[in-house]
Coordinates of C-alpha atoms in Angstrom, one line a residue:
Chain A
M1 CA 28.0 -19.0 4.0
F2 CA 27.8 -15.6 5.5
K3 CA 28.1 -15.1 9.3
K4 CA 26.1 -11.9 9.5
V5 CA 23.9 -10.0 7.1
L6 CA 22.8 -6.4 7.3
I7 CA 19.3 -5.9 6.0
A8 CA 19.2 -2.5 4.3
N9 CA 15.4 -2.2 4.2
R10 CA 12.3 -1.9 6.3
G11 CA 8.8 -3.3 6.6
E12 CA 7.7 -6.8 5.6
I13 CA 10.6 -7.4 3.2
A14 CA 13.1 -6.7 6.0
L15 CA 11.3 -9.3 8.1
R16 CA 11.2 -11.7 5.2
I17 CA 15.0 -11.5 4.7
N18 CA 15.5 -11.8 8.5
R19 CA 13.5 -15.1 8.5
A20 CA 15.5 -16.5 5.6
C21 CA 18.8 -15.6 7.3
H22 CA 17.8 -17.1 10.6
E23 CA 16.7 -20.3 8.8
L24 CA 20.2 -20.5 7.2
G25 CA 21.8 -19.9 10.6
V26 CA 23.0 -16.4 9.6
A27 CA 22.9 -13.6 12.2
T28 CA 21.1 -10.4 11.2
V29 CA 21.5 -6.6 11.7
A30 CA 18.5 -4.4 11.0
I31 CA 18.5 -0.7 10.2
F32 CA 15.7 1.6 11.0
S33 CA 14.6 5.2 11.0
D34 CA 13.4 7.2 13.9
A35 CA 9.8 6.5 12.6
D36 CA 10.3 2.7 12.5
R37 CA 11.6 2.1 16.0
G38 CA 8.6 0.0 16.9
S39 CA 8.6 -2.1 13.7
L40 CA 8.7 -5.9 13.9
H41 CA 11.8 -6.0 11.6
V42 CA 13.7 -4.2 14.4
R43 CA 12.5 -6.6 17.0
H44 CA 13.3 -9.8 15.2
A45 CA 16.8 -8.9 14.1
D46 CA 19.8 -9.9 16.3
E47 CA 21.0 -6.3 16.3
A48 CA 19.6 -3.0 15.1
F49 CA 20.9 0.4 14.2
C50 CA 19.0 3.7 13.9
V51 CA 20.4 5.2 10.7
G52 CA 18.5 8.5 10.5
P53 CA 15.2 10.3 10.9
G54 CA 11.9 9.5 9.2
P55 CA 12.5 10.8 5.6
A56 CA 14.0 8.0 3.6
V57 CA 16.8 10.2 2.0
R58 CA 18.2 10.6 5.5
S59 CA 17.8 7.0 6.7
Y60 CA 17.0 4.1 4.3
L61 CA 19.0 5.9 1.5
N62 CA 21.8 7.1 3.8
V63 CA 24.6 5.1 2.3
P64 CA 27.4 6.1 4.7
N65 CA 25.4 5.3 7.8
I66 CA 24.2 2.0 6.4
I67 CA 27.6 0.8 5.4
S68 CA 29.0 2.1 8.7
A69 CA 26.4 0.0 10.6
A70 CA 27.4 -3.1 8.6
L71 CA 31.1 -2.6 9.3
I72 CA 30.7 -1.7 13.0
S73 CA 28.5 -4.8 13.6
G74 CA 30.9 -7.1 11.7
C75 CA 28.6 -8.0 8.8
D76 CA 30.0 -9.8 5.7
A77 CA 27.0 -9.1 3.4
I78 CA 24.1 -6.7 2.7
H79 CA 20.7 -7.7 1.5
P80 CA 19.0 -4.7 -0.1
G81 CA 15.4 -6.1 -0.4
Y82 CA 13.3 -4.1 -2.9
G83 CA 13.0 -0.4 -3.4
F84 CA 15.4 2.0 -1.6
L85 CA 19.0 1.0 -2.6
A86 CA 18.1 -2.4 -4.2
E87 CA 18.8 -1.3 -7.7
N88 CA 21.5 1.2 -7.0
A89 CA 24.7 0.0 -8.6
R90 CA 26.8 2.6 -6.8
F91 CA 25.6 1.3 -3.5
A92 CA 26.6 -2.2 -4.5
E93 CA 30.0 -1.0 -5.5
I94 CA 30.5 0.9 -2.3
A95 CA 29.5 -2.2 -0.3
A96 CA 32.1 -4.3 -2.3
D97 CA 34.8 -1.6 -1.7
H98 CA 34.3 -2.1 2.0
G99 CA 34.5 -5.9 1.8
L100 CA 30.8 -6.5 2.0
T101 CA 29.0 -8.8 -0.4
F102 CA 26.0 -7.2 -2.1
I103 CA 23.2 -9.8 -2.3
G104 CA 22.2 -9.3 -5.9
P105 CA 23.6 -9.2 -9.4
K106 CA 26.9 -7.5 -10.4
P107 CA 26.8 -3.7 -10.3
S108 CA 27.5 -3.6 -14.1
V109 CA 24.3 -5.7 -14.7
I110 CA 22.3 -3.5 -12.3
N111 CA 23.4 -0.5 -14.2
A112 CA 22.7 -1.9 -17.6
M113 CA 19.2 -3.2 -16.6
G114 CA 18.4 -0.1 -14.5
D115 CA 18.8 2.1 -17.5
K116 CA 15.6 1.0 -19.3
A117 CA 16.7 2.2 -22.7
T118 CA 20.1 0.4 -22.5
A119 CA 18.3 -2.8 -21.2
K120 CA 15.9 -2.7 -24.2
R121 CA 18.8 -2.3 -26.6
L122 CA 20.8 -5.2 -25.0
M123 CA 17.7 -7.5 -25.1
S124 CA 17.0 -6.5 -28.7
E125 CA 20.6 -7.5 -29.6
A126 CA 20.1 -10.8 -27.9
G127 CA 17.1 -11.5 -30.1
I128 CA 14.5 -10.8 -27.4
P129 CA 11.3 -9.2 -28.8
T130 CA 10.9 -5.6 -27.5
T131 CA 8.2 -3.0 -28.2
P132 CA 8.9 -0.6 -31.1
G133 CA 10.3 2.6 -29.9
S134 CA 13.4 4.8 -29.5
G135 CA 16.5 5.2 -27.6
I136 CA 16.9 8.2 -25.4
V137 CA 15.2 11.3 -26.9
A138 CA 16.9 14.6 -26.2
S139 CA 13.9 16.8 -26.7
V140 CA 10.1 16.9 -27.2
E141 CA 10.8 17.4 -30.9
E142 CA 12.7 14.1 -31.1
A143 CA 9.9 12.4 -29.2
R144 CA 7.4 13.8 -31.7
A145 CA 9.5 12.4 -34.6
V146 CA 9.4 8.9 -33.0
G147 CA 5.7 9.2 -32.5
E148 CA 5.2 10.0 -36.2
R149 CA 7.3 6.9 -37.1
I150 CA 5.7 4.3 -34.8
G151 CA 2.2 5.8 -34.6
Y152 CA 0.1 6.8 -31.6
P153 CA -0.7 6.0 -28.9
I154 CA 2.8 6.1 -27.5
L155 CA 4.2 5.8 -24.0
L156 CA 6.8 8.2 -22.6
K157 CA 9.1 6.5 -20.2
A158 CA 11.9 7.6 -17.9
T159 CA 15.0 5.5 -18.5
A160 CA 15.6 5.5 -14.7
G161 CA 11.9 4.8 -14.1
G162 CA 10.0 2.3 -12.0
G163 CA 6.7 2.0 -10.1
G164 CA 4.9 4.0 -12.8
K165 CA 6.9 7.2 -12.0
G166 CA 8.0 9.3 -15.0
M167 CA 5.6 7.4 -17.3
R168 CA 2.8 8.9 -19.4
A169 CA 0.5 7.5 -22.1
V170 CA 0.2 10.0 -25.0
A171 CA -2.8 9.5 -27.3
S172 CA -2.0 12.2 -29.8
P173 CA 0.8 14.7 -30.8
D174 CA -1.2 17.5 -29.2
E175 CA -0.8 16.0 -25.7
L176 CA 2.9 15.5 -26.2
P177 CA 4.5 18.8 -24.9
T178 CA 2.6 18.8 -21.6
F179 CA 3.1 15.1 -20.9
Y180 CA 6.7 15.2 -21.9
A181 CA 7.3 18.1 -19.4
T182 CA 5.4 16.5 -16.5
A183 CA 6.9 13.0 -17.0
Q184 CA 10.4 14.5 -17.2
A185 CA 9.9 16.6 -14.1
E186 CA 8.6 13.6 -12.2
A187 CA 11.6 11.5 -13.3
E188 CA 14.0 14.2 -12.4
A189 CA 12.4 14.5 -8.9
S190 CA 12.2 10.8 -8.3
F191 CA 15.4 9.5 -9.8
K192 CA 17.6 12.6 -10.4
D193 CA 17.6 11.4 -14.0
G194 CA 15.2 13.1 -16.4
R195 CA 16.2 11.2 -19.6
M196 CA 13.2 9.9 -21.5
Y197 CA 12.5 7.4 -24.2
V198 CA 9.5 6.5 -26.3
E199 CA 7.6 3.2 -26.9
K200 CA 4.6 2.2 -28.8
L201 CA 1.8 1.9 -26.4
I202 CA 0.3 -1.6 -26.6
V203 CA -3.3 -1.1 -25.7
N204 CA -4.5 -3.1 -22.7
P205 CA -1.7 -5.8 -22.7
R206 CA -1.3 -8.3 -19.9
H207 CA 1.6 -7.8 -17.6
V208 CA 3.3 -11.2 -17.3
E209 CA 6.7 -11.5 -15.7
V210 CA 9.1 -14.4 -15.4
Q211 CA 11.2 -15.2 -12.3
V212 CA 14.7 -16.3 -12.9
L213 CA 17.5 -17.5 -10.6
A214 CA 21.1 -17.8 -11.7
D215 CA 24.3 -18.7 -9.9
D216 CA 28.0 -17.9 -10.4
H217 CA 28.6 -21.3 -12.0
G218 CA 26.5 -21.0 -15.1
G219 CA 23.3 -22.3 -13.6
V220 CA 20.2 -20.4 -14.9
V221 CA 16.6 -21.5 -14.2
H222 CA 13.2 -19.9 -14.5
L223 CA 10.5 -20.4 -11.9
G224 CA 7.6 -19.7 -14.2
E225 CA 5.6 -16.6 -14.6
R226 CA 3.4 -14.3 -12.6
D227 CA 0.5 -12.3 -13.9
C228 CA 0.5 -8.8 -12.4
S229 CA -2.2 -7.2 -14.7
V230 CA -4.3 -5.9 -11.8
Q231 CA -2.7 -2.5 -11.7
K232 CA -3.8 0.8 -10.3
P233 CA -4.1 3.8 -12.6
S234 CA -0.6 4.7 -11.3
H235 CA 0.6 1.3 -12.7
Q236 CA 1.3 -0.1 -9.3
K237 CA 0.4 -3.7 -8.9
L238 CA -2.4 -4.6 -6.5
I239 CA -3.1 -8.3 -7.1
E240 CA -0.7 -10.9 -8.5
E241 CA -1.0 -14.6 -9.3
A242 CA 1.0 -17.5 -10.5
P243 CA 0.7 -19.2 -12.9
A244 CA -0.8 -16.6 -15.3
P245 CA -4.4 -17.8 -16.0
A246 CA -5.8 -18.4 -19.4
L247 CA -2.4 -18.2 -21.1
D248 CA -1.7 -20.1 -24.3
P249 CA 0.8 -22.9 -23.6
A250 CA 2.9 -21.8 -26.5
V251 CA 3.1 -18.2 -25.3
R252 CA 3.9 -19.5 -21.8
A253 CA 6.8 -21.6 -23.1
K254 CA 8.0 -18.7 -25.2
L255 CA 8.1 -16.4 -22.2
H256 CA 10.1 -19.0 -20.1
D257 CA 12.5 -19.6 -22.9
V258 CA 13.0 -15.9 -23.7
A259 CA 13.6 -15.2 -20.0
T260 CA 16.4 -17.7 -19.5
T261 CA 18.0 -16.7 -22.8
A262 CA 17.9 -13.0 -21.7
A263 CA 19.4 -13.8 -18.3
R264 CA 22.2 -15.7 -19.9
A265 CA 22.8 -13.0 -22.5
V266 CA 23.4 -10.3 -19.8
G267 CA 25.4 -12.5 -17.5
Y268 CA 22.8 -12.4 -14.8
T269 CA 23.4 -13.8 -11.4
N270 CA 21.0 -14.0 -8.3
A271 CA 17.2 -13.6 -8.4
G272 CA 15.7 -11.4 -11.1
T273 CA 12.5 -10.8 -12.9
L274 CA 11.9 -10.1 -16.6
E275 CA 8.7 -8.2 -17.2
F276 CA 6.8 -8.7 -20.5
L277 CA 3.8 -7.2 -22.1
V278 CA 1.6 -9.9 -23.6
A279 CA -0.9 -9.1 -26.3
G280 CA -2.4 -12.2 -28.0
D281 CA 0.4 -14.3 -29.1
D282 CA 2.9 -11.5 -29.0
V283 CA 5.3 -11.0 -26.1
Y284 CA 7.4 -7.8 -25.7
F285 CA 10.3 -7.4 -23.2
M286 CA 9.5 -4.4 -21.0
E287 CA 12.2 -4.3 -18.3
M288 CA 14.3 -6.5 -16.0
N289 CA 14.1 -6.0 -12.2
T290 CA 17.4 -6.9 -10.7
R291 CA 16.1 -7.7 -7.2
I292 CA 13.6 -9.7 -5.2
Q293 CA 10.1 -8.5 -6.0
V294 CA 7.1 -7.7 -3.7
E295 CA 5.1 -10.5 -5.3
H296 CA 7.8 -13.3 -5.0
P297 CA 5.7 -15.4 -2.6
V298 CA 3.2 -16.5 -5.2
T299 CA 6.1 -18.2 -7.0
E300 CA 7.5 -19.6 -3.8
L301 CA 4.2 -21.2 -2.9
I302 CA 3.7 -23.1 -6.2
Y303 CA 7.4 -24.1 -6.7
G304 CA 8.3 -24.8 -3.1
V305 CA 11.5 -22.8 -3.4
D306 CA 12.5 -20.1 -0.9
L307 CA 13.7 -17.4 -3.3
V308 CA 15.3 -15.2 -0.6
K309 CA 17.3 -18.1 0.8
E310 CA 18.4 -18.9 -2.8
Q311 CA 19.5 -15.3 -3.2
I312 CA 21.7 -15.5 -0.1
R313 CA 23.1 -18.9 -1.1
V314 CA 24.0 -17.8 -4.6
A315 CA 25.6 -14.6 -3.3
A316 CA 27.7 -16.7 -1.0
G317 CA 29.0 -18.5 -4.0
E318 CA 27.0 -21.7 -3.8
A319 CA 25.6 -23.3 -6.9
L320 CA 21.8 -23.7 -7.3
G321 CA 20.7 -26.9 -5.7
F322 CA 18.4 -27.8 -8.6
S323 CA 18.2 -27.7 -12.4
Q324 CA 15.2 -26.8 -14.6
D325 CA 14.1 -30.4 -14.7
D326 CA 13.7 -30.4 -10.9
L327 CA 11.3 -27.5 -10.9
H328 CA 7.6 -28.3 -11.2
P329 CA 4.9 -25.9 -10.1
H330 CA 1.9 -27.2 -8.1
G331 CA -1.4 -25.5 -7.9
H332 CA -2.2 -21.8 -8.0
A333 CA -1.3 -18.9 -5.8
I334 CA -2.7 -15.4 -5.5
E335 CA -1.5 -12.3 -3.6
V336 CA -3.4 -9.3 -2.4
R337 CA -1.5 -6.2 -1.3
V338 CA -2.8 -4.6 1.8
N339 CA -2.0 -1.0 1.5
A340 CA -2.8 1.8 3.9
E341 CA -4.7 3.8 1.3
D342 CA -8.2 4.6 0.3
P343 CA -9.1 2.8 -3.0
L344 CA -12.2 4.9 -3.4
N345 CA -10.3 8.1 -3.1
N346 CA -7.6 7.7 -5.8
F347 CA -5.7 5.4 -3.5
A348 CA -4.7 8.3 -1.3
G349 CA -2.2 7.1 1.3
G350 CA -3.0 7.2 5.0
A351 CA -0.8 7.2 8.1
G352 CA -1.5 6.8 11.8
T353 CA -1.9 4.2 14.4
L354 CA -3.4 0.8 13.6
T355 CA -5.8 0.3 16.5
T356 CA -6.8 -3.2 15.5
V357 CA -4.9 -5.7 13.4
V358 CA -6.2 -9.2 12.9
F359 CA -4.7 -11.2 10.1
P360 CA -6.2 -14.4 8.6
G361 CA -4.8 -17.9 9.0
G362 CA -5.8 -21.5 8.3
P363 CA -4.9 -23.8 5.4
G364 CA -3.2 -22.3 2.4
I365 CA -2.8 -18.8 3.8
R366 CA 0.5 -16.9 4.2
V367 CA 0.7 -13.4 5.6
D368 CA 3.9 -11.3 5.2
T369 CA 3.7 -8.2 7.4
H370 CA 5.6 -6.0 9.8
V371 CA 2.5 -4.5 11.5
Y372 CA 0.5 -5.4 14.6
S373 CA -2.3 -3.9 16.7
G374 CA -0.9 -0.6 18.1
A375 CA 1.7 -0.2 15.4
T376 CA 2.2 3.1 13.6
V377 CA 2.1 3.6 9.8
P378 CA 4.6 6.4 9.2
P379 CA 3.8 8.9 6.5
F380 CA 7.3 8.6 4.9
Y381 CA 7.2 5.3 3.0
D382 CA 5.3 3.1 0.7
S383 CA 1.8 2.4 1.8
M384 CA 2.0 -1.4 1.8
I385 CA 1.5 -2.8 5.3
A386 CA 0.9 -6.5 4.5
K387 CA 0.7 -9.1 1.8
I388 CA -1.9 -11.9 2.0
I389 CA -1.1 -14.9 -0.1
A390 CA -3.5 -17.8 -0.8
V391 CA -2.5 -21.1 -2.4
G392 CA -4.9 -23.8 -3.7
R393 CA -4.9 -26.8 -6.1
T394 CA -6.7 -24.7 -8.7
R395 CA -7.1 -21.0 -9.4
E396 CA -10.7 -21.1 -8.3
S397 CA -9.8 -22.8 -5.0
A398 CA -7.0 -20.2 -4.4
I399 CA -9.5 -17.3 -5.0
L400 CA -12.1 -18.8 -2.8
R401 CA -9.5 -19.2 -0.1
M402 CA -8.4 -15.6 -0.5
E403 CA -12.0 -14.4 -0.2
R404 CA -12.3 -16.3 3.0
A405 CA -9.0 -14.9 4.2
L406 CA -9.9 -11.3 3.4
G407 CA -13.2 -11.8 5.3
E408 CA -11.2 -12.8 8.4
T409 CA -8.9 -9.7 8.1
R410 CA -9.7 -6.7 10.4
I411 CA -7.6 -3.6 10.2
E412 CA -8.8 -0.5 11.9
G413 CA -7.1 2.9 12.3
V414 CA -6.3 3.5 8.6
K415 CA -8.3 2.8 5.4
T416 CA -7.0 -0.2 3.5
T417 CA -7.4 -2.1 0.2
V418 CA -8.7 -5.2 1.9
E419 CA -12.4 -4.9 1.2
F420 CA -11.8 -3.4 -2.3
C421 CA -9.6 -6.3 -3.3
G422 CA -12.4 -8.7 -2.2
E423 CA -14.7 -6.8 -4.6
L424 CA -12.2 -7.2 -7.4
L425 CA -12.0 -10.9 -6.8
R426 CA -15.7 -11.3 -7.2
D427 CA -15.8 -9.5 -10.6
P428 CA -16.8 -12.0 -13.4
E429 CA -14.1 -10.7 -15.8
F430 CA -11.3 -11.2 -13.2
R431 CA -12.8 -14.5 -12.4
A432 CA -12.6 -15.6 -16.0
G433 CA -8.9 -14.8 -16.1
G434 CA -6.8 -13.1 -18.7
I435 CA -7.6 -9.5 -18.1
G436 CA -5.3 -6.7 -19.2
V437 CA -3.7 -3.8 -17.4
G438 CA -6.6 -1.6 -18.4
W439 CA -9.1 -3.7 -16.4
L440 CA -8.7 -2.1 -13.0
P441 CA -8.9 1.6 -14.3
A442 CA -12.0 0.6 -16.2
F443 CA -13.5 -1.1 -13.1
L444 CA -12.9 2.1 -11.1
A445 CA -14.5 4.2 -13.8
R446 CA -17.6 1.9 -13.9
R447 CA -17.8 1.9 -10.1
A448 CA -17.7 5.7 -9.9
Q449 CA -20.7 6.1 -12.2
P450 CA -24.0 6.6 -10.5
V451 CA -26.2 3.6 -10.7
Chain B
M1 CA 8.1 15.0 13.7
T2 CA 5.4 12.4 14.0
E3 CA 4.0 11.4 17.4
D4 CA 5.9 8.1 17.2
V5 CA 9.2 9.9 16.7
I6 CA 8.4 12.2 19.6
A7 CA 7.5 9.3 21.8
T8 CA 10.7 7.4 21.0
R9 CA 12.9 10.5 21.3
T10 CA 11.3 11.3 24.6
R11 CA 12.2 7.9 26.0
A12 CA 15.9 8.4 25.2
L13 CA 15.8 11.9 26.5
A14 CA 14.1 10.9 29.8
G15 CA 17.1 8.5 30.3
A16 CA 19.5 11.3 29.7
L17 CA 17.6 13.6 32.1
V18 CA 17.8 11.0 34.9
E19 CA 21.4 10.1 34.2
G20 CA 22.5 13.7 34.0
G21 CA 20.7 14.6 37.2
F22 CA 18.9 17.5 35.6
A23 CA 15.6 19.1 36.8
R24 CA 14.7 20.2 33.3
L25 CA 15.8 19.3 29.8
R26 CA 14.9 21.1 26.6
V27 CA 15.9 19.9 23.1
R28 CA 15.0 21.7 19.9
D29 CA 15.1 20.0 16.5
G30 CA 13.8 22.1 13.7
E31 CA 10.3 23.2 14.5
T32 CA 9.9 20.7 17.3
E33 CA 10.9 21.4 20.8
I34 CA 10.7 18.8 23.6
E35 CA 10.9 19.9 27.2
L36 CA 11.1 17.4 30.1
R37 CA 10.8 18.3 33.8
R38 CA 11.4 16.2 36.8
V39 CA 8.9 16.5 39.5
P40 CA 10.4 15.6 42.9
R41 CA 8.3 12.8 44.4
A42 CA 6.7 13.8 47.7
L43 CA 7.6 11.6 50.6
P44 CA 4.6 10.0 52.3
A45 CA 3.8 12.1 55.4
A46 CA 3.3 9.0 57.6
A47 CA 6.8 7.7 57.0
P48 CA 9.3 10.2 58.1
P49 CA 13.0 9.4 57.5
P50 CA 14.3 7.3 60.5
M51 CA 16.9 10.0 61.4
A52 CA 14.4 12.8 61.6
A53 CA 13.8 12.4 65.3
D54 CA 17.5 12.7 66.2
S55 CA 18.2 15.6 64.0
V56 CA 19.2 18.7 65.9
T57 CA 18.2 21.3 63.4
A58 CA 14.6 21.7 62.4
A59 CA 14.0 20.3 59.0
E60 CA 14.0 23.1 56.5
P61 CA 11.8 22.9 53.5
A62 CA 14.0 21.7 50.6
T63 CA 14.9 24.7 48.4
P64 CA 14.5 23.6 44.8
A65 CA 17.9 23.4 43.0
P66 CA 18.3 26.4 40.6
E67 CA 16.9 25.3 37.3
R68 CA 19.6 24.3 34.9
R69 CA 19.0 24.3 31.2
A70 CA 20.6 21.3 29.7
E71 CA 21.0 20.3 26.1
V72 CA 21.8 16.8 24.9
V73 CA 24.2 16.6 22.0
S74 CA 23.5 13.5 20.0
S75 CA 25.2 11.7 17.1
D76 CA 24.0 12.6 13.5
V77 CA 25.7 9.6 12.1
V78 CA 26.4 5.9 12.6
G79 CA 30.1 5.5 13.5
I80 CA 32.8 5.1 16.1
V81 CA 33.3 7.7 18.8
R82 CA 36.7 9.3 19.2
L83 CA 37.1 11.5 22.3
P84 CA 39.7 14.2 22.5
R85 CA 42.7 14.1 24.8
P86 CA 42.7 15.1 27.6
V87 CA 39.3 13.4 27.9
L88 CA 36.3 15.6 28.5
T89 CA 35.0 15.1 32.0
E90 CA 31.8 16.0 33.7
G91 CA 32.0 19.5 35.2
L92 CA 34.3 20.9 32.6
E93 CA 33.3 24.5 31.7
F94 CA 34.2 26.1 28.4
D95 CA 33.4 29.1 26.4
G96 CA 32.4 29.4 22.7
D97 CA 32.0 26.7 20.1
R98 CA 34.4 23.7 20.5
E99 CA 34.8 20.2 19.2
L100 CA 33.6 17.7 21.8
A101 CA 34.3 14.5 19.9
V102 CA 34.6 13.0 16.5
V103 CA 32.3 10.3 15.1
E104 CA 34.2 8.3 12.5
T105 CA 32.0 7.0 9.6
L106 CA 33.8 5.1 6.8
G107 CA 37.0 7.0 7.6
I108 CA 35.3 10.3 7.5
R109 CA 35.7 12.3 10.7
N110 CA 32.4 14.0 11.6
S111 CA 33.0 16.7 14.2
V112 CA 30.6 16.9 17.1
R113 CA 30.5 20.6 18.2
S114 CA 29.1 22.3 21.3
R115 CA 27.6 25.2 19.4
G116 CA 28.3 27.5 22.3
G117 CA 29.7 27.5 25.7
G118 CA 28.5 25.8 28.8
R119 CA 29.4 23.1 31.3
I120 CA 29.6 19.4 30.5
S121 CA 27.2 17.7 32.9
A122 CA 27.2 14.2 31.4
V123 CA 29.3 12.1 29.1
F124 CA 27.3 9.2 27.8
V125 CA 29.9 7.5 25.6
T126 CA 33.4 6.1 25.9
E127 CA 36.4 6.1 23.5
G128 CA 35.9 3.7 20.6
Q129 CA 32.2 3.1 21.2
P130 CA 29.9 2.5 18.2
V131 CA 27.0 4.9 18.1
E132 CA 23.8 5.1 16.1
Y133 CA 21.9 8.0 14.7
G134 CA 20.3 10.1 17.5
Q135 CA 22.3 8.5 20.3
P136 CA 23.0 10.9 23.1
L137 CA 26.8 11.7 23.4
F138 CA 27.0 14.6 25.9
A139 CA 24.7 16.8 28.0
I140 CA 25.7 20.5 28.3
E141 CA 24.3 23.0 30.8
R142 CA 24.0 26.4 29.3

């Protein structure tokens, strides 16, 4: 096992990793930017290094300073969390070059899966169903030809994409030139990689993803699926749950089977997530995320497995302590993302001081957060300030518990998604289960109409 | 710079101000300029120093020390400090731009320069010391 781990992240996930390390008896080193000096992740770590000013490019993405902090403090491993450098194969290689274990899959696998077009081709070769579409298209004309072939609507996607950036739905050939230009510019700005590919747009599919864990000794298991269909118009997830409600048992079994097959096919190790689009009985591989995900707690709560600890153990060379037959989910878990943003104003992000912060508690409630009363929400980063997770014996009891928990939550100083998510939970369609990714945008459109 | 950054920066600078024995400290970073001044604390009138009665000369009102403009030079990187030999000492005066130290990051030597002449009024680090981003290294009076 490692002696000391550098946590190359901020916010709730840095704190989450810190907790896993401490429970394993591993010392921790936090990094922080000038803007995060007062964050809880800095306070809870055994050591902490300021690695740069507020803007992430100069701090949380500052590879030399981060690696230097790890070496100076005598770390033997780096946990990248999610976002920032988590899916940066070059960073993983640099860490390895300096004798630091990167807690994640091999750089070659990160590279292959990070390039969405390559990932799709590899999966297709392994017999995994993928959406009809193209490889990299070199121009808008090539994209147009693909559109002709597979039929509209189509989806333009950046091969380096993620979090909805560099992605556009195109309803007709007329829209293509404008959307191609804007999506490519966005991809270039966000990922320094403007290469695009085209996919058939599956209308209002469900977003269902499967958690996998794999060790260096050939052990590969899945930990069931999560439904992340409640997505903002920007495709960012807002509410996630496990297991996926109202899902045909045969489809569920197919997803689990396909996920483990895919993980084996690409030689995957550590924790990863395969994202699928589900439309009726059809499942399509969308992408693989080679990191821990924001919504991992819903899986942890129903499987009783600490995914972050497993990541660390696997990276340290240990074998998984369980096989597929040992894994049985119990009950239902749901997560609400508490973002410092205004849901009624296009989810515009806010920054400032949190004058009051009161989180819920009681049976079946877990809160992962780095903020507290008096803490500052800097303007530089993702707007998520907390995750509230509720678990119950049934979906209904988990939702009721979440409604109760959201009612206990008081956050003042910035606008948040708390109340709005409560409203979503009360919606009869959501309550029935099985909604698609188009549900939240339609909900917002309905809500905006005068009564 | 956000208020939070200013607040956290100010704390570090206040330490440098006291340690360096300056009356005034001004740091500029891009558009933001922070200036700190030390206000001498007035002695309570009812409690004169015990020696006052024996002093031969009349107590003169303390003339304020001439205001010195000091700048703190801090590290831009996370690394290990390498000081030049002979070691820079407090009080050393120099002209023009010179290398004050090197901060080694992953084998790369990042030069820390004075950006102009002055007098070194404080050295906050020692040879081989690990430093983080923004950590004060020297104070220079201009």
